[in-house]
XYZ file of C-alpha atoms in Angstrom:
493
model
C 39.157 75.634 -22.371
C 40.586 72.780 -19.331
C 37.210 71.636 -19.014
C 36.384 71.389 -22.569
C 39.891 69.891 -23.690
C 39.354 66.986 -20.725
C 35.261 66.307 -22.047
C 36.461 65.442 -25.299
C 39.305 63.253 -24.195
C 37.170 61.413 -21.397
C 34.331 60.778 -24.284
C 37.391 58.736 -26.701
C 35.818 59.836 -29.756
C 38.106 59.069 -32.155
C 38.515 55.447 -30.316
C 34.896 55.615 -31.053
C 35.427 56.678 -34.880
C 38.287 54.280 -35.776
C 36.130 51.052 -34.158
C 33.310 51.759 -36.361
C 35.958 52.196 -39.013
C 37.079 49.246 -38.654
C 33.611 47.310 -38.077
C 32.711 49.020 -41.832
C 35.797 48.058 -42.785
C 35.074 44.072 -41.808
C 31.283 44.486 -42.949
C 31.393 46.472 -46.382
C 31.271 43.281 -48.680
C 28.824 41.662 -46.219
C 26.041 44.477 -45.665
C 23.858 45.908 -48.432
C 24.758 49.282 -50.227
C 21.890 51.136 -47.491
C 23.773 49.872 -44.551
C 26.771 51.210 -46.009
C 25.434 54.143 -46.341
C 24.325 54.604 -43.375
C 27.336 53.580 -41.941
C 29.472 56.841 -44.032
C 26.930 59.296 -42.857
C 27.065 57.808 -38.954
C 30.860 58.431 -39.614
C 30.569 62.092 -41.130
C 27.759 62.671 -38.434
C 30.456 61.554 -35.764
C 33.443 63.642 -37.641
C 30.966 66.494 -37.377
C 30.791 66.091 -33.893
C 34.342 65.797 -33.090
C 35.062 69.292 -35.160
C 32.482 71.538 -33.817
C 34.294 70.253 -30.004
C 37.632 71.184 -31.835
C 36.379 74.208 -33.460
C 34.757 74.632 -29.625
C 37.976 74.228 -28.726
C 40.068 76.563 -31.098
C 37.761 79.601 -30.219
C 38.055 79.287 -26.559
C 42.063 79.229 -27.336
C 42.615 81.843 -29.575
C 40.438 84.313 -26.849
C 42.901 83.235 -23.857
C 45.563 84.227 -25.778
C 44.886 87.369 -26.595
C 44.075 90.008 -29.645
C 47.085 89.028 -31.747
C 47.669 86.224 -29.820
C 47.994 82.935 -32.938
C 47.736 84.986 -35.722
C 50.390 83.218 -37.449
C 49.492 80.045 -37.128
C 45.809 80.992 -38.036
C 46.848 81.979 -41.427
C 48.671 80.170 -42.134
C 47.484 76.562 -41.302
C 43.822 76.783 -40.661
C 43.076 79.379 -43.397
C 44.825 78.134 -46.446
C 43.309 74.757 -44.967
C 40.068 76.111 -45.460
C 40.152 77.413 -49.171
C 41.426 74.061 -49.914
C 38.696 72.072 -48.490
C 35.709 74.272 -49.232
C 36.627 74.992 -52.967
C 34.787 74.393 -55.438
C 35.819 72.497 -58.931
C 34.130 73.888 -61.550
C 31.098 72.236 -62.554
C 31.365 68.872 -66.033
C 27.717 69.223 -66.249
C 25.923 71.240 -68.623
C 22.261 73.500 -67.889
C 20.384 70.772 -68.563
C 21.596 68.458 -66.176
C 21.692 70.837 -63.862
C 17.931 71.879 -64.501
C 17.133 68.499 -64.400
C 18.802 67.796 -61.137
C 17.076 70.681 -59.263
C 13.554 68.840 -60.768
C 14.568 65.634 -59.392
C 15.459 67.646 -55.789
C 12.059 69.500 -55.700
C 10.412 65.816 -56.901
C 11.952 63.964 -53.896
C 11.109 67.316 -51.703
C 7.654 66.661 -52.496
C 7.972 62.980 -51.816
C 8.988 63.639 -48.858
C 6.371 66.344 -48.183
C 3.968 63.651 -48.294
C 5.713 60.727 -46.463
C 5.600 63.400 -43.662
C 1.901 64.040 -43.928
C 1.190 60.258 -44.117
C 3.886 60.024 -41.069
C 1.387 62.462 -39.625
C -1.587 61.318 -40.250
C -0.307 57.516 -39.314
C 1.019 58.996 -35.745
C -2.974 60.450 -35.372
C -4.612 57.381 -35.813
C -1.710 55.159 -33.306
C -2.444 58.090 -30.728
C -6.220 57.394 -31.217
C -6.077 53.738 -30.974
C -3.308 54.477 -28.030
C -6.709 56.246 -26.517
C -8.982 53.905 -26.955
C -6.518 50.893 -25.371
C -6.154 52.707 -22.963
C -10.327 52.839 -21.824
C -9.939 48.957 -22.586
C -7.419 49.071 -19.931
C -9.076 50.883 -17.598
C -12.156 48.700 -18.131
C -10.270 45.590 -18.033
C -8.678 46.571 -14.677
C -12.321 47.311 -13.625
C -13.564 44.371 -14.226
C -9.843 42.703 -12.885
C -10.945 44.094 -9.432
C -14.390 42.936 -9.690
C -13.093 39.422 -10.334
C -10.969 39.732 -7.719
C -13.578 40.848 -4.836
C -15.894 37.604 -6.038
C -12.716 35.567 -6.020
C -12.421 36.592 -2.318
C -15.781 36.461 -1.060
C -16.101 32.566 -3.433
C -13.128 31.864 -1.128
C -15.077 32.820 1.856
C -17.627 31.061 0.816
C -15.697 27.930 0.451
C -13.812 28.251 3.511
C -17.421 28.324 5.817
C -18.306 25.116 3.469
C -15.099 23.572 4.148
C -15.595 24.282 8.155
C -19.602 22.316 7.891
C -18.313 19.756 5.991
C -14.861 18.677 8.188
C -17.578 19.457 10.943
C -20.165 16.571 9.324
C -17.133 14.231 8.184
C -15.885 14.161 11.976
C -20.156 13.804 12.659
C -19.906 10.814 9.893
C -16.134 8.807 11.862
C -18.570 9.342 14.693
C -21.317 7.665 13.724
C -18.966 4.976 11.984
C -16.881 4.411 15.499
C -20.437 4.346 17.181
C -21.611 1.719 14.307
C -18.513 0.130 15.046
C -19.331 -0.517 18.529
C -22.916 -1.754 17.845
C -21.547 -4.406 15.618
C -18.979 -5.402 18.587
C -21.673 -5.560 21.097
C -23.879 -7.438 18.466
C -21.144 -10.148 17.834
C -20.570 -10.772 21.585
C -24.652 -11.541 21.725
C -23.911 -13.502 18.824
C -20.746 -15.535 20.937
C -23.195 -15.750 23.791
C -25.874 -17.174 21.682
C -23.618 -19.651 19.996
C -22.381 -20.586 23.549
C -25.935 -21.096 25.034
C -27.300 -23.385 21.869
C -23.929 -25.135 22.757
C -25.386 -25.229 26.500
C -28.518 -26.305 24.985
C -26.936 -28.569 22.835
C -24.872 -30.888 25.854
C -28.081 -29.907 27.852
C -30.231 -32.411 25.230
C -27.434 -35.118 24.670
C -27.512 -35.220 28.798
C -31.074 -35.589 29.038
C -30.831 -38.024 26.579
C -28.074 -40.070 27.982
C -30.145 -39.863 31.173
C -33.749 -40.904 29.752
C -30.744 -43.928 28.932
C -29.697 -44.450 31.871
C -33.250 -44.156 33.323
C -34.411 -46.349 31.570
C -31.424 -49.254 32.150
C -32.386 -48.489 35.798
C -35.662 -49.196 35.929
C -34.890 -52.564 33.584
C -32.827 -53.235 36.880
C -34.762 -52.952 38.356
C -37.693 -54.604 37.542
C -35.537 -57.622 37.040
C -34.167 -57.315 40.824
C -37.624 -57.457 41.494
C -38.502 -61.069 39.715
C -38.670 -64.324 42.126
C -35.075 -65.613 40.322
C -32.798 -66.325 42.807
C -30.965 -63.685 44.279
C -27.011 -64.883 43.000
C -28.384 -65.459 39.766
C -29.537 -61.584 39.891
C -26.409 -61.418 40.880
C -24.632 -62.532 38.036
C -27.273 -61.448 34.871
C -26.617 -57.818 36.860
C -22.975 -57.868 36.260
C -22.697 -57.762 33.034
C -25.606 -55.250 32.172
C -23.991 -52.869 34.628
C -20.651 -53.125 32.350
C -22.604 -52.959 28.862
C -23.716 -49.716 30.607
C -22.413 -46.400 27.478
C -21.261 -43.184 29.086
C -22.559 -40.265 27.355
C -19.719 -39.773 25.493
C -20.390 -43.151 23.919
C -23.884 -42.208 22.934
C -23.198 -38.685 21.534
C -20.412 -40.247 19.469
C -21.968 -40.278 16.241
C -23.889 -36.888 16.762
C -21.062 -35.331 17.781
C -18.676 -36.708 14.987
C -20.926 -35.659 12.593
C -20.836 -31.737 14.504
C -17.216 -31.711 14.195
C -16.859 -32.781 11.026
C -19.519 -30.159 9.897
C -17.588 -27.421 12.073
C -14.444 -28.707 10.226
C -15.440 -27.813 7.279
C -17.296 -24.182 8.137
C -13.297 -23.195 10.035
C -12.375 -23.532 5.713
C -15.204 -21.643 4.776
C -15.481 -18.591 7.223
C -13.260 -18.387 9.028
C -10.016 -18.852 6.941
C -11.627 -16.642 4.889
C -11.591 -14.264 7.395
C -7.982 -14.625 8.173
C -6.731 -14.395 4.617
C -8.749 -11.139 4.027
C -7.146 -10.083 7.484
C -3.927 -11.104 6.476
C -3.827 -9.574 2.889
C -4.092 -6.174 4.198
C -0.210 -6.884 5.338
C 0.796 -9.327 2.660
C 0.816 -8.963 -0.891
C 1.820 -12.509 -1.561
C -0.959 -14.850 -1.787
C 0.839 -17.897 -1.499
C 2.759 -16.545 2.262
C -1.145 -15.811 3.001
C -1.583 -19.272 2.493
C 1.322 -21.115 4.151
C 0.677 -18.666 6.927
C -3.297 -20.297 7.844
C -2.131 -23.993 7.026
C 0.993 -23.849 9.622
C -1.718 -21.787 12.149
C -4.012 -24.862 11.936
C -1.720 -27.997 11.685
C -0.006 -26.257 15.263
C -3.559 -25.623 16.367
C -4.076 -29.057 16.514
C -0.273 -30.571 17.686
C -1.065 -27.520 20.352
C -4.812 -29.137 21.039
C -3.720 -32.876 20.942
C -1.211 -31.858 23.149
C -3.546 -30.197 25.857
C -5.870 -32.881 25.539
C -3.280 -35.153 26.914
C -2.608 -33.405 29.899
C -5.872 -32.082 30.729
C -6.888 -36.354 30.178
C -4.094 -37.567 32.656
C -5.494 -34.900 35.271
C -8.928 -36.025 35.368
C -7.495 -39.908 35.242
C -5.229 -39.202 38.592
C -7.815 -37.010 39.812
C -10.905 -39.951 39.622
C -8.592 -42.982 40.219
C -8.427 -42.160 44.053
C -12.446 -42.521 44.083
C -13.975 -44.421 40.860
C -16.410 -47.115 40.904
C -18.836 -48.154 38.549
C -19.325 -50.257 35.719
C -17.540 -48.245 33.361
C -13.420 -48.523 32.860
C -11.505 -45.351 34.051
C -10.282 -44.273 30.950
C -14.304 -43.903 29.573
C -15.197 -42.273 33.128
C -12.063 -39.648 32.266
C -13.423 -39.404 28.476
C -17.517 -38.684 29.480
C -16.198 -36.403 32.041
C -14.129 -34.814 29.072
C -17.291 -34.537 27.291
C -19.579 -33.213 29.721
C -16.855 -30.573 30.879
C -15.396 -29.374 27.988
C -15.515 -25.591 28.515
C -12.619 -26.332 31.235
C -10.085 -26.292 28.324
C -7.706 -23.405 28.607
C -8.410 -22.522 24.779
C -6.188 -19.337 25.881
C -3.210 -20.872 26.622
C -2.884 -23.138 23.498
C -3.911 -20.232 21.085
C -0.414 -18.651 22.644
C 1.488 -21.780 22.329
C 0.064 -21.948 19.219
C 1.423 -17.826 18.142
C 5.081 -18.768 19.868
C 5.514 -21.878 17.456
C 4.790 -20.020 14.232
C 6.843 -17.165 15.553
C 10.122 -19.395 15.030
C 9.135 -21.458 11.990
C 11.426 -21.011 9.360
C 9.077 -21.630 6.673
C 7.109 -18.308 7.007
C 7.776 -14.833 7.670
C 5.897 -11.677 8.909
C 5.862 -8.128 8.649
C 7.358 -6.505 11.840
C 4.685 -3.816 12.471
C 2.338 -6.506 12.549
C 1.749 -9.935 14.711
C -0.054 -13.479 14.703
C -2.443 -12.530 17.080
C -4.078 -11.374 14.093
C -5.616 -14.487 13.176
C -5.955 -15.584 16.803
C -9.757 -16.098 16.057
C -8.743 -18.532 13.781
C -6.302 -20.230 16.059
C -9.224 -20.453 18.856
C -11.736 -22.209 16.658
C -8.900 -24.782 15.337
C -7.784 -25.721 18.840
C -11.506 -26.163 20.224
C -12.383 -27.975 16.887
C -9.161 -30.161 17.718
C -9.509 -30.827 21.448
C -13.432 -31.853 21.036
C -12.560 -33.951 17.899
C -10.053 -36.078 20.400
C -13.215 -37.485 22.814
C -14.029 -38.935 19.740
C -13.934 -43.131 18.893
C -11.756 -43.138 16.967
C -10.476 -39.954 17.461
C -9.915 -37.652 14.066
C -6.862 -35.985 13.072
C -4.932 -34.198 9.978
C -3.371 -35.766 7.930
C -0.045 -35.669 7.450
C 1.319 -33.373 4.727
C 4.662 -32.178 3.616
C 6.021 -29.595 0.430
C 6.821 -31.632 -2.257
C 4.907 -34.631 -1.684
C 2.541 -36.886 -4.462
C -0.214 -35.176 -5.033
C -2.912 -37.696 -3.674
C -6.860 -37.145 -5.373
C -7.634 -38.888 -2.384
C -6.406 -36.518 0.218
C -6.645 -33.156 -1.972
C -8.005 -31.248 -4.513
C -6.667 -28.869 -6.612
C -6.522 -25.217 -6.021
C -7.836 -23.048 -8.734
C -4.397 -21.994 -9.750
C -3.207 -24.915 -9.625
C -0.973 -26.961 -12.827
C -3.173 -30.129 -12.768
C -1.064 -32.187 -14.884
C 1.912 -31.564 -12.020
C 2.447 -34.138 -9.488
C 3.870 -32.819 -6.707
C 2.281 -30.388 -4.076
C 4.052 -26.975 -4.235
C 2.494 -26.141 -1.192
C -0.695 -27.085 0.630
C -3.927 -24.819 1.298
C -6.187 -26.487 4.090
C -5.046 -30.319 5.825
C -7.192 -32.858 4.895
C -9.180 -34.832 8.134
C -8.901 -37.989 8.525
C -10.243 -40.526 10.605
C -7.689 -43.491 11.137
C -6.484 -44.503 7.744
C -10.226 -43.023 6.133
C -10.282 -39.017 4.549
C -13.065 -37.488 6.162
C -13.414 -34.308 4.485
C -10.107 -33.707 1.806
C -8.141 -30.556 2.156
C -6.644 -28.372 -0.783
C -3.338 -27.762 -2.519
C -1.172 -26.442 -5.036
C 0.362 -28.208 -7.037
C 3.588 -26.998 -9.838
C 5.479 -28.058 -12.108
C 9.311 -27.446 -10.775
C 7.911 -28.326 -7.072
C 10.931 -29.540 -4.819
C 10.960 -33.185 -4.223
C 10.630 -33.614 -0.016
C 13.307 -35.800 0.734
C 11.635 -36.513 4.096
C 8.183 -38.285 3.372
C 8.603 -41.839 2.898
C 10.706 -41.807 6.479
C 7.252 -39.744 7.281
C 5.264 -42.251 5.862
C 6.798 -45.175 7.999
C 6.661 -43.436 10.890
C 4.507 -44.514 13.930
C 0.832 -42.972 14.276
C 2.024 -41.969 17.463
C 5.146 -40.800 16.184
C 3.425 -38.779 13.694
C 1.608 -36.672 16.077
C 4.330 -36.160 18.532
C 4.676 -32.138 19.686
C 6.804 -29.725 18.217
C 10.263 -29.009 19.504
C 9.288 -25.870 21.744
C 6.451 -27.766 23.121
C 7.774 -30.893 23.523
C 10.664 -28.985 25.754
C 8.236 -27.155 27.592
C 6.164 -30.623 28.526
C 9.289 -33.003 28.937
C 9.868 -30.400 32.091
C 7.251 -30.575 33.310
C 7.021 -34.377 33.336
C 9.094 -36.284 31.297
C 6.825 -38.950 29.212
C 7.668 -39.276 25.993
C 4.334 -39.272 23.263
C 4.600 -42.554 23.117
C 4.292 -43.633 27.054
C 1.519 -40.929 27.252
C -0.609 -42.763 24.552
C 0.060 -46.386 25.993
C -1.195 -44.724 29.879
C -3.927 -43.638 27.674
C -5.223 -46.992 26.084
């Protein structure tokens, strides 16, 4: 009995009953009539269960007390309560009403049986459908297993194909590297071919010069064999010797045309290649064009300085042993024209790159260097060095941002504002021969360009000072020999 009572206590049946009563009381006016009846039936079932447990405890307690223990309590309390609860009052309905109720009850029982039969039929149908669904599920599982097998086979085939594709990619990369190597070889051969053509042109010029000199010597020989007096021959021969042209003078016009054409090729070919290389690392087209313009200007400055130094060394070398009809200046220029290959162009390229690295007007990504455009710098230095051997020498026009646009010196770029009066920045410099423009440059004009304050000062400067060196280069040159650009030019003249 104690175990039964403990179980009844632990289940808290009366607490559950109280909670359900309170919940029903709160929701009574909210829920429907069927729901209220269902909750009442639930409470009755719960009460009957509790009463059953209590009657079981009552039975066990009476059995533990013996045959006569608790009889008085049962007689005085339980039996009167049972008689009161189960006593039925006299029926208040008539016999006809009772018969009608019985008929209704029978009809409800019949309906219940029909509903039960239909429910059983529905359950059988559902079981049949469930069986068919299980069979379909088994077939789908089998198809899924087959699909997994096919997927595994496809994966294995794809892996094999991928390995083959990777091998093909590696082979193609190797072929591409070989093709690049062949291209580099062909480029070197083309460069060697260009050098050979340059040597051929030089040899042709030398042959023409030697032919002219031979004709002059033959004319002198014929005059020397004439019956005129010897002193008169010596007087007449000296003007001829003084008027004999050097190779540089003979080839000046041809070299002038060739160098002007080469300068135009620098704009059309080498500049485009350098711009394509820089655009891989710099997205700003304006900065790329400024870098190329500054590279060309610095190349001319460095090449002119190298030409002056080279000319001074040639004059110093030729002065002890020089004799002949031409002056020492002409002999030095003629020697330079004959030996342009002695020009150390790589030293000039390094000087241009160093000058660009300290130029505040341009910036460059830290992962690359100005060596990227060394091909353009090298060719520009060669052209600028050769232009100094012409008479008169060719040079770049002075240019500064914010100067007044001139149709004589420049042409507009495609993205310019054609009505703007000031130059925003330069794309390519103009080539000058004295005060005449030989090749036009290219400039970008836009409204709002800053006015150049030093423009008038730069115009008033002498040509010698306009060709002066950059600060870093002039310091390096002055450390070797303390000669200003004016004194250098005076010594050359």
